[in-house]
mmCIF file of C-alpha atoms in Angstrom:
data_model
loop_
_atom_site.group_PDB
_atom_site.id
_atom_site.type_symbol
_atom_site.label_atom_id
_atom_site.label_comp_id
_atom_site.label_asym_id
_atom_site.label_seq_id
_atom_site.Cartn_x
_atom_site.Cartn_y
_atom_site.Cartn_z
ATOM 1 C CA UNK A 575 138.417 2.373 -115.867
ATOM 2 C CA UNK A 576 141.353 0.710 -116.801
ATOM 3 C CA UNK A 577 141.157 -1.590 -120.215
ATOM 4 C CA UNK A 578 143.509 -4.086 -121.488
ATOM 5 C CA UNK A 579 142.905 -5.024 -124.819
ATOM 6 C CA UNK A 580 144.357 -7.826 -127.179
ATOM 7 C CA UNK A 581 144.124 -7.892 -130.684
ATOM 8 C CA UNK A 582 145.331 -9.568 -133.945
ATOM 9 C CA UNK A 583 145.859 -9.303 -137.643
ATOM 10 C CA UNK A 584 143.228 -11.233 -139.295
ATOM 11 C CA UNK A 585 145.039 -13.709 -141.731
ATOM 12 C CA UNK A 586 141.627 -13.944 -144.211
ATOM 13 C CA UNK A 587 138.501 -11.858 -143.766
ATOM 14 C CA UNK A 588 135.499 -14.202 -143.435
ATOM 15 C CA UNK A 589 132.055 -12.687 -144.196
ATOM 16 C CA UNK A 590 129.939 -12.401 -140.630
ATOM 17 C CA UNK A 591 127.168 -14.346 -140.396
ATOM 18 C CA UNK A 592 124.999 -15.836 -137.482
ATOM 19 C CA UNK A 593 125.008 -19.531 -136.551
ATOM 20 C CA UNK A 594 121.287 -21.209 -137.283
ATOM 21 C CA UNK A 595 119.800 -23.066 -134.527
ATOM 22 C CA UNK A 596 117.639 -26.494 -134.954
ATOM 23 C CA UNK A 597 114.106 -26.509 -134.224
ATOM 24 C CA UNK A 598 114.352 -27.760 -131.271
ATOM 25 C CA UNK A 599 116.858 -25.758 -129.437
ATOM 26 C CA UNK A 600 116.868 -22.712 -127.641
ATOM 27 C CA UNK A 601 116.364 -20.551 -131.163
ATOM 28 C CA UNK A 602 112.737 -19.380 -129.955
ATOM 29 C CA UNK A 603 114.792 -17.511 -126.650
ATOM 30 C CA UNK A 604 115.503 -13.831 -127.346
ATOM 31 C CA UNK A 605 119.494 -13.172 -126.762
ATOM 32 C CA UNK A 606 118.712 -9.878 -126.647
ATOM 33 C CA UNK A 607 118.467 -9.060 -122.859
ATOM 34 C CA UNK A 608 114.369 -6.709 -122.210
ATOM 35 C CA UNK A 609 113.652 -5.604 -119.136
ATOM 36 C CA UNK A 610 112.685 -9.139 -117.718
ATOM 37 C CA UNK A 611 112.575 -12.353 -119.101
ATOM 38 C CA UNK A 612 111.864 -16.312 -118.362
ATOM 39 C CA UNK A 613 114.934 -17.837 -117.126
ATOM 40 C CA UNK A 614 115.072 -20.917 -119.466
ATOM 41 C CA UNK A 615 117.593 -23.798 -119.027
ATOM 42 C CA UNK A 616 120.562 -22.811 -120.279
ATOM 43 C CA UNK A 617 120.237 -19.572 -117.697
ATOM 44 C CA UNK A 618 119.734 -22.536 -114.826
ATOM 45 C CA UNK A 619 123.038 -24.138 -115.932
ATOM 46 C CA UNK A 620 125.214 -20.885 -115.797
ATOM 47 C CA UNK A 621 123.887 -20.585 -111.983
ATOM 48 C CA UNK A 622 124.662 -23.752 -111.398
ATOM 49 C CA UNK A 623 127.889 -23.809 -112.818
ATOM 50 C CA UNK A 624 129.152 -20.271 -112.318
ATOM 51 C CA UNK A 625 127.015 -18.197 -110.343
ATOM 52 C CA UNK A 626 126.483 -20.160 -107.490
ATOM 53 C CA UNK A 627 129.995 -21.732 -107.167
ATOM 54 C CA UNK A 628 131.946 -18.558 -108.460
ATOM 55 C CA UNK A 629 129.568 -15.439 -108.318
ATOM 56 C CA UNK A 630 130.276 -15.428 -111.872
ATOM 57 C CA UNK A 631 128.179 -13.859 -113.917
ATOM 58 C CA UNK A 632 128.159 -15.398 -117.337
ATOM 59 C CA UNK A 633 126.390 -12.647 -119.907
ATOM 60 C CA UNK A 634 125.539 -14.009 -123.525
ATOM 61 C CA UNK A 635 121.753 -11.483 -124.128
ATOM 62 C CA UNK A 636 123.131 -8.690 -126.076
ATOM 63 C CA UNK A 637 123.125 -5.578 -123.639
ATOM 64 C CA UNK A 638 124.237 -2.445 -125.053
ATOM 65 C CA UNK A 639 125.509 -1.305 -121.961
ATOM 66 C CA UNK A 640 127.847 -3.676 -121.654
ATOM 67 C CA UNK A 641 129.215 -2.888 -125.719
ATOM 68 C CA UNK A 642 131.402 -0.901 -126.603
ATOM 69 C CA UNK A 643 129.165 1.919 -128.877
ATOM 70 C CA UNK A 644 132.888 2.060 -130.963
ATOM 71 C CA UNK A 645 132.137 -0.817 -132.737
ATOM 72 C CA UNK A 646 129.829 -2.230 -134.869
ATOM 73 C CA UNK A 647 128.700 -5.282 -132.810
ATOM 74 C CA UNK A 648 125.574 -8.486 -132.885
ATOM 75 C CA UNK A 649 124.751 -10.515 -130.299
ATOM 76 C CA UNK A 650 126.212 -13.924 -129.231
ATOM 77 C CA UNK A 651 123.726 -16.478 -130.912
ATOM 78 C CA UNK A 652 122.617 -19.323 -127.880
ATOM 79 C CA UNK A 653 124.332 -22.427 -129.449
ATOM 80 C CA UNK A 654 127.530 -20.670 -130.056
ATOM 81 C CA UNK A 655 127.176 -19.216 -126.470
ATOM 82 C CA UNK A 656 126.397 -22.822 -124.629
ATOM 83 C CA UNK A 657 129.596 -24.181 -125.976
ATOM 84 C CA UNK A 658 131.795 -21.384 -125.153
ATOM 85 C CA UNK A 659 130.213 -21.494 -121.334
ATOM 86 C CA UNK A 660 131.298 -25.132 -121.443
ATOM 87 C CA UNK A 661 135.145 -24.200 -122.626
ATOM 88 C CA UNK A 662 135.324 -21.821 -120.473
ATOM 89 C CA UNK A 663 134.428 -23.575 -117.659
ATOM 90 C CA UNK A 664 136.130 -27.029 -118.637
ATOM 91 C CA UNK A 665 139.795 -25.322 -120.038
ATOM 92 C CA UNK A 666 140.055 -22.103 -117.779
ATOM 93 C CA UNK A 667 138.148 -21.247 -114.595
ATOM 94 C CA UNK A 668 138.677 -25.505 -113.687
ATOM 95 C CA UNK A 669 142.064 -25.311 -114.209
ATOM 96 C CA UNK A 670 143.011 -22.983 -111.845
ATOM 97 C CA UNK A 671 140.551 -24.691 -109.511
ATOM 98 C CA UNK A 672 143.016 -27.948 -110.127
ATOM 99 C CA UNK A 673 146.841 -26.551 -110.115
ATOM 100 C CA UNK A 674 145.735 -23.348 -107.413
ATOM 101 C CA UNK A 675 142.659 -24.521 -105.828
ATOM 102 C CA UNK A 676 138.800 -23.208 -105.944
ATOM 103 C CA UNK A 677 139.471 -20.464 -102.987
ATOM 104 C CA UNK A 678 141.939 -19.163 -105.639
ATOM 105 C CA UNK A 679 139.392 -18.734 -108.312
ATOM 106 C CA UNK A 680 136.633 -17.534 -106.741
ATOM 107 C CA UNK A 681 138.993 -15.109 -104.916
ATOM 108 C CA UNK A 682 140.683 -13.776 -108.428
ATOM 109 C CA UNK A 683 139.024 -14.935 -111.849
ATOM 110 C CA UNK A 684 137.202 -11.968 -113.228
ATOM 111 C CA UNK A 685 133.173 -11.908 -112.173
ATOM 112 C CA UNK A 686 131.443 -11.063 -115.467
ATOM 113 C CA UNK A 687 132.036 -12.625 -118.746
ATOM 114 C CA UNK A 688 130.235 -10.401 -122.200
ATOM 115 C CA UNK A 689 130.200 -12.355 -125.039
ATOM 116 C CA UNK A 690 129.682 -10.913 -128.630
ATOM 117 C CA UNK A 691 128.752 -12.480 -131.769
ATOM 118 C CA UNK A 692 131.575 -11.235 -133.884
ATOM 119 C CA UNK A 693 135.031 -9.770 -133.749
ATOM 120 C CA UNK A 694 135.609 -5.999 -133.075
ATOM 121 C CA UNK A 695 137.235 -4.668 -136.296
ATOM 122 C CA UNK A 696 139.718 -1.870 -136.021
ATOM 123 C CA UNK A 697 140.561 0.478 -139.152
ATOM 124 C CA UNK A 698 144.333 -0.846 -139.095
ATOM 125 C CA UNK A 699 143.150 -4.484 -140.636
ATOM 126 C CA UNK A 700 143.459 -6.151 -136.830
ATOM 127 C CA UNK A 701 140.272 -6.737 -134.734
ATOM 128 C CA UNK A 702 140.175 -7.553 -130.966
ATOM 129 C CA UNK A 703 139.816 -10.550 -129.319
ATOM 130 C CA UNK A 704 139.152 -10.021 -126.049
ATOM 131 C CA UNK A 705 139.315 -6.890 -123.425
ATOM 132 C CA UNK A 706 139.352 -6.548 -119.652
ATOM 133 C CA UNK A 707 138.279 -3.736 -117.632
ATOM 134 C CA UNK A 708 139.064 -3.189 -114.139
ATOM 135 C CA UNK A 709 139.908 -6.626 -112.810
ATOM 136 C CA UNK A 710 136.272 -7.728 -112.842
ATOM 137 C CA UNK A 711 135.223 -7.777 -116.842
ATOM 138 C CA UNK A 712 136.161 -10.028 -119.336
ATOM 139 C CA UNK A 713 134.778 -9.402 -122.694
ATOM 140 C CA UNK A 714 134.905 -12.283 -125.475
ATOM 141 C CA UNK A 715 133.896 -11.584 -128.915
ATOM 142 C CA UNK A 716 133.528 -13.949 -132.392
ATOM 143 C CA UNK A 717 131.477 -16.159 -130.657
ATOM 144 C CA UNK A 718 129.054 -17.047 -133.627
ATOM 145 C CA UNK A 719 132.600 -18.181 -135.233
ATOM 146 C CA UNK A 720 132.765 -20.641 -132.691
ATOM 147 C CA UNK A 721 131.275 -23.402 -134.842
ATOM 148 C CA UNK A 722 133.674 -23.107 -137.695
ATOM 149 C CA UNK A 723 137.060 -23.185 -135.712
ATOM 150 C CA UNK A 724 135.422 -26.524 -133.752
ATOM 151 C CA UNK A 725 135.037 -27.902 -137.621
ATOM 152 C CA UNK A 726 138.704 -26.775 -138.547
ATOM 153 C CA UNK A 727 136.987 -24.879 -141.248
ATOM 154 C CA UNK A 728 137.751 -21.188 -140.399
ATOM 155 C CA UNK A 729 141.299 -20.688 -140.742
ATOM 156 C CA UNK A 730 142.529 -23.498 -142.952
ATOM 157 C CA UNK A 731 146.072 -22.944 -142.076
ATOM 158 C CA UNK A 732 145.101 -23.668 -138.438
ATOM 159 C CA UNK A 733 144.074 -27.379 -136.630
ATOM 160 C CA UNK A 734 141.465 -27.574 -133.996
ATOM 161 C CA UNK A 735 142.897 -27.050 -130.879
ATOM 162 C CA UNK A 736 145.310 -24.085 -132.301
ATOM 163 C CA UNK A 737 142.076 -22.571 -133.817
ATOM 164 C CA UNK A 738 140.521 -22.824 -130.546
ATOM 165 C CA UNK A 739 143.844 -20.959 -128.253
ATOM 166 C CA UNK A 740 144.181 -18.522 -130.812
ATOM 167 C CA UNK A 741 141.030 -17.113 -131.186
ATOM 168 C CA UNK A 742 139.381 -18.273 -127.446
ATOM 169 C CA UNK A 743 141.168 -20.144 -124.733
ATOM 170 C CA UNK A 744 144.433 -18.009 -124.979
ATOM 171 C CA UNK A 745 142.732 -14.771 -124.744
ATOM 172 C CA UNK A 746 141.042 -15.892 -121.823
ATOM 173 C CA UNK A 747 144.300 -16.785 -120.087
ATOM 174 C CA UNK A 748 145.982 -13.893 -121.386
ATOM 175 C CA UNK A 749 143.002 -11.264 -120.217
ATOM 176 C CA UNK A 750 142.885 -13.183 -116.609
ATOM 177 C CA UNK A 751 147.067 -12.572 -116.402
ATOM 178 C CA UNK A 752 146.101 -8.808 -116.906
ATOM 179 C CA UNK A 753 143.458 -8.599 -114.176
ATOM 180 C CA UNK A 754 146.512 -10.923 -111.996
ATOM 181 C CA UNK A 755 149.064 -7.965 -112.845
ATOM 182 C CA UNK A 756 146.001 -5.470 -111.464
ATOM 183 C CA UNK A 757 146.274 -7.133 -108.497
ATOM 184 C CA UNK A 758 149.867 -7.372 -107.347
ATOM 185 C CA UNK A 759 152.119 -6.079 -110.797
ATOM 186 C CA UNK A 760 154.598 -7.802 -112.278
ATOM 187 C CA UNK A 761 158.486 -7.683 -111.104
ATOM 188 C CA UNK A 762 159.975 -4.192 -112.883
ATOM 189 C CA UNK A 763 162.999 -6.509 -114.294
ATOM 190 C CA UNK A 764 160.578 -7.807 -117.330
ATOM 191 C CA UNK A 765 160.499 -4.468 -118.090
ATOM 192 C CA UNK A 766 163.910 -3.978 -118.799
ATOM 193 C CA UNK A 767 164.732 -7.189 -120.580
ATOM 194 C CA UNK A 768 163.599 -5.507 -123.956
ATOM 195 C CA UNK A 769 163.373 -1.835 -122.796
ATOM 196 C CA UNK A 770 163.572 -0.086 -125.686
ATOM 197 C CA UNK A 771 161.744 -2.295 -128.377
ATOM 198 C CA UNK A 772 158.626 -1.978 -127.747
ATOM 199 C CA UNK A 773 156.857 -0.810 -130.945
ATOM 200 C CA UNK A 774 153.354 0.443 -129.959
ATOM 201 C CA UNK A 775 150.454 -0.213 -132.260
ATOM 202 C CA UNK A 776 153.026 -0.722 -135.244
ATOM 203 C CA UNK A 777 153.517 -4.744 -133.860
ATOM 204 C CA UNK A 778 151.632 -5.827 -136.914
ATOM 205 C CA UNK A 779 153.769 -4.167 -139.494
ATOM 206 C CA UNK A 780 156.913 -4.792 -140.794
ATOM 207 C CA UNK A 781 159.531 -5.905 -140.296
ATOM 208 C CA UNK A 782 158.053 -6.631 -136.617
ATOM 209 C CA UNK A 783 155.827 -8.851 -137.727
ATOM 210 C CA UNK A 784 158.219 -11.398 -139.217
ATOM 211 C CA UNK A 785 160.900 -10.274 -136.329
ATOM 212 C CA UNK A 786 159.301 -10.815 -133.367
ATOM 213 C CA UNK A 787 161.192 -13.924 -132.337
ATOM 214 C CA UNK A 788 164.432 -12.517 -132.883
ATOM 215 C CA UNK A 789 163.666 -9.216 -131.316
ATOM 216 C CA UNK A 790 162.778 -11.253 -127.967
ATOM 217 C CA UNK A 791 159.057 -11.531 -127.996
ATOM 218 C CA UNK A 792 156.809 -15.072 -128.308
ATOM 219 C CA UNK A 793 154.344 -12.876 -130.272
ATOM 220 C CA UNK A 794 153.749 -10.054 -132.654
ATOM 221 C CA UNK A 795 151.273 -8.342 -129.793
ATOM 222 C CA UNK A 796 153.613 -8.978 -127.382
ATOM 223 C CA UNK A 797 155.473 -6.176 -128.989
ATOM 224 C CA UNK A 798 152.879 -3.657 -128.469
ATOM 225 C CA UNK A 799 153.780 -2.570 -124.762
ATOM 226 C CA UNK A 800 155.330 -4.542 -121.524
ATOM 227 C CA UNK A 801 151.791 -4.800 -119.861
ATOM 228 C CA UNK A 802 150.561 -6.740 -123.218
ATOM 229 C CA UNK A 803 154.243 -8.771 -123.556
ATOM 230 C CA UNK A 804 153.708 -9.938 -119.927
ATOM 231 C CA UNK A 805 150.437 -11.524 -120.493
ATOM 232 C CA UNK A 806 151.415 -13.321 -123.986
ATOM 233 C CA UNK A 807 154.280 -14.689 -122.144
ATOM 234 C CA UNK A 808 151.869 -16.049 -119.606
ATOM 235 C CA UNK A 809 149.004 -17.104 -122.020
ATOM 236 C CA UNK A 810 151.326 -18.289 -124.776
ATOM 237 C CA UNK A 811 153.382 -20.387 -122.471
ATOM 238 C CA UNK A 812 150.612 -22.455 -120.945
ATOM 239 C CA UNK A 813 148.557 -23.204 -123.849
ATOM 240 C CA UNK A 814 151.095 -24.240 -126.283
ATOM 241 C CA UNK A 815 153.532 -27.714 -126.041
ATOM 242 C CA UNK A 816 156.979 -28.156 -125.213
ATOM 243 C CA UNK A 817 157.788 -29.465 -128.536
ATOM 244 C CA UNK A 818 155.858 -26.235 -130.166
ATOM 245 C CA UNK A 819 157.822 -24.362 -127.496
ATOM 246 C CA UNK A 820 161.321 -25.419 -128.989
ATOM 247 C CA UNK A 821 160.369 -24.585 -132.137
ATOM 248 C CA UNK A 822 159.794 -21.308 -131.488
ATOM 249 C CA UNK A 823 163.355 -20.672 -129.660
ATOM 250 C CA UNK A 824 165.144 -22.515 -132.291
ATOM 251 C CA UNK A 825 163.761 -19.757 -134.622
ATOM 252 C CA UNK A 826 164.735 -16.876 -132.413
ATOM 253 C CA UNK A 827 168.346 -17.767 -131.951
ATOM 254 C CA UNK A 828 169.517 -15.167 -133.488
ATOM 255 C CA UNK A 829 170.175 -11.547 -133.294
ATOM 256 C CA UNK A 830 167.526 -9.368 -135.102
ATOM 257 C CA UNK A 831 170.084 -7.278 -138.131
ATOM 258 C CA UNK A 832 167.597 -4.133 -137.598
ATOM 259 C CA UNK A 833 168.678 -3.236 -134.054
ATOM 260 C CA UNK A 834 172.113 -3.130 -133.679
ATOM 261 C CA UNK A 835 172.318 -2.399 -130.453
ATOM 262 C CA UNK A 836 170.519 -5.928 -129.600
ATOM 263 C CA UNK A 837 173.825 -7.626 -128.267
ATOM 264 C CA UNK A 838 171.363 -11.324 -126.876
ATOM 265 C CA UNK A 839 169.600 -13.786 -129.595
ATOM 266 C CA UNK A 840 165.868 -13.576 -129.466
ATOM 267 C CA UNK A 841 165.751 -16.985 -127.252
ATOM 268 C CA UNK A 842 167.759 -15.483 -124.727
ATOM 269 C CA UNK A 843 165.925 -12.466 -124.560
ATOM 270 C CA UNK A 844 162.661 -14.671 -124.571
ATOM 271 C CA UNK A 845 163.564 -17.135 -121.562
ATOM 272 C CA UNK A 846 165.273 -14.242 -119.690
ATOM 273 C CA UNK A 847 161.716 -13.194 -119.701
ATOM 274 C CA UNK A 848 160.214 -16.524 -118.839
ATOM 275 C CA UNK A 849 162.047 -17.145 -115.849
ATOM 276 C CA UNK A 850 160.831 -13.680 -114.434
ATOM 277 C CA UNK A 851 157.235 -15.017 -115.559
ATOM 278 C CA UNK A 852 157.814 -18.250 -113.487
ATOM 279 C CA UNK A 853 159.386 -16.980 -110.525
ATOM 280 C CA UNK A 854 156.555 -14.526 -110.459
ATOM 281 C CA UNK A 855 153.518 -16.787 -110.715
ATOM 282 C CA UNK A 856 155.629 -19.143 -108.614
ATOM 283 C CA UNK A 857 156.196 -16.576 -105.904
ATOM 284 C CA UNK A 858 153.208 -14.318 -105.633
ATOM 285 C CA UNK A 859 150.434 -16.873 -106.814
ATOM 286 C CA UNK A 860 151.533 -20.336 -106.020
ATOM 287 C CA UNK A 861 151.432 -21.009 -109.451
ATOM 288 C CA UNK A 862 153.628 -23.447 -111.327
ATOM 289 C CA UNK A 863 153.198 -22.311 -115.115
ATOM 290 C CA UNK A 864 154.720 -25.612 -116.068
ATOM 291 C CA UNK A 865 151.640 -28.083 -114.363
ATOM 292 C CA UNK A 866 149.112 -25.743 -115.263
ATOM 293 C CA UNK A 867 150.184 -25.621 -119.264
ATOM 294 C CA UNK A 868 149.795 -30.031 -118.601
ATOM 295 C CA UNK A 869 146.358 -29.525 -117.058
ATOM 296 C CA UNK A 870 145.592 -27.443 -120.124
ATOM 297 C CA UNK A 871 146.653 -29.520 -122.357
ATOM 298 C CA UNK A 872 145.521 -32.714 -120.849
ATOM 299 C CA UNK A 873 142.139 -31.209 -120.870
ATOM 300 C CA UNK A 874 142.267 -29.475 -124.397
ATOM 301 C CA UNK A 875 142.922 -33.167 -125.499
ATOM 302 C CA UNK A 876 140.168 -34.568 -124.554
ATOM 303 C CA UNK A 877 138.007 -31.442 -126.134
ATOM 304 C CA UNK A 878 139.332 -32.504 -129.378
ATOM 305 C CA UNK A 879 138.846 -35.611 -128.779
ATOM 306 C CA UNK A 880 135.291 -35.401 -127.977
ATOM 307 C CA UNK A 881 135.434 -36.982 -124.539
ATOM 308 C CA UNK A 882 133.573 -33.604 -123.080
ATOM 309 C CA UNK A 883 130.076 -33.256 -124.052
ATOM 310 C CA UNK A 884 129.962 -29.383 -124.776
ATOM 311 C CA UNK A 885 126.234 -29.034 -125.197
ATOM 312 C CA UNK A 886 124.750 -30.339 -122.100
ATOM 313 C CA UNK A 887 122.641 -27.735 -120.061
ATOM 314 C CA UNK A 888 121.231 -30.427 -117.507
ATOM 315 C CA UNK A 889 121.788 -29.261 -114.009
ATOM 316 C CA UNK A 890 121.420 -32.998 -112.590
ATOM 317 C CA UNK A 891 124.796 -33.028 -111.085
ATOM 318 C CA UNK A 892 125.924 -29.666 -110.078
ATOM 319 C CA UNK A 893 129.505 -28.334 -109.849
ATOM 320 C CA UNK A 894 131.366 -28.554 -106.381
#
């Protein structure tokens, strides 16, 4: 089974640690899945708002199975795992459902979500965020961090709704490009843009890591292989601003001194690339990157702004 994972370098090492629940929560419900157990409300609200609509099937009980035995991994605590159902649902599956339309989603987004408590570490200093397997799996993991990037407290150099892209909603959009590429690939021309400079699992050292713009890649991962560069084009592009955009071209234009065969500036490398990624979710999906990266952001605004309640598992009024 093919797996597509994406990783980072962890900018400061926080100790792990699970997320308390109040007394009267769900604390007293195992999240570790036995061989049967009493669906409790929170179980109700995932049918309602994934299962049913979606045949989604939204897995927070720790099942081994479903881990990879390569890491050392803990389960998803409940709180943690009610708000991520909500983000989920609210800043991904919903917007495709807006800019492509519901037959779209329930046609293509992936039909199991994993989550994990806490990031999988490799021995290179970088630990994974996310991984999908075979166009149907999307795994999520640092989900008992959740709490402390909705605070602003876990990377200090990082606000709320960057906290949330980088660790969460990006991955998601990223991972969901891969199982899109599974399905029909991308256009063999975004391959050849930056043929030769892709860098493998060295991405995160230097001088790549402080390159990466002038080399002709939005990200340090991007680097790793064109598969991975693909999806951070994708995932990058629609959860980031225009104005955050520009920035980042301003810094690439230039030429990178340690290729010297590298002839194009970095931001003309990068929006060759982008208007391949366009025309191809234009073209094969019906897609226009540009109005969903303003549904994303529109909505991602009013997370922040606490206009979405993220804890409510009532099932009163259903999903269409």
């Amino acid at each position: 089974m093919k797996k597509n994972i994406l990783y980072i370098l962890p900018l400061v090492m926080m100790a792990l640690g699970l997320t308390s629940c109040s007394e009267d929560s769900l604390s007293s419900e195992s999240i570790i899945t036995a061989d049967s157990y009493t669906q409790n409300q929170f179980d109700k609200w995932l049918e309602a708002n994934f299962r049913n609509p979606y045949n989604i099937d939204f897995k927070y009980r720790y099942e081994e199975i479903e881990s990879d035995m390569n890491y050392y991994t803990v389960p998803a605590d409940m709180e943690s795992s009610i708000v991520m159902a909500h983000l989920l649902k609210y800043l991904c599956v919903e917007t495709y459902n807006e800019v492509a339309g519901i037959e779209f989603t329930r046609s293509y987004f992936p039909k199991m979500f994993y989550l994990i408590g806490t990031w999988e570490y490799r021995n290179n200093g970088s630990y994974i965020l996310g991984t999908a397997e075979g166009g149907k799996k999307i795994l999520l993991t640092g989900i008992n961090f959740l709490p402390e990037v909705l605070a602003g407290t876990y990377d200090r150099t990082r606000d709320v709704a960057e906290g949330l892209n980088h660790y969460y909603i990006k991955t998601i959009h990223h991972e969901f490009t891969h199982i899109l590429n599974q399905t029909r690939d991308f256009p063999t021309s975004f391959r050849q843009v930056t043929p030769n400079s892709y860098v493998n699992d060295s991405q995160f050292d230097e001088p790549y890591l402080s390159a990466y713009l002038q080399r002709g890649f939005i990200s340090a991962y991007a680097q790793t292989e064109a598969r991975e560069d693909f999806a951070e084009m994708v995932s990058v592009y629609v959860t980031n601003s225009a104005e955050w955009w520009e920035e980042q071209m301003k810094a690439a234009d230039t030429t990178w001194e340690g290729d010297i065969d590298q002839v194009q500036t970095g931001r003309a490398l990068i929006e060759q690339k982008l208007d391949i990624t366009r025309a191809y979710m234009r073209d094969v999906w019906n897609i226009d990157i540009d109005e969903l990266r303003d549904c994303i952001l529109r909505r991602q605004t009013n997370i922040t702004s606490g206009k979405i309640d993220l804890t409510d598992i009532s099932t009163n009024e259903l999903t269409k």
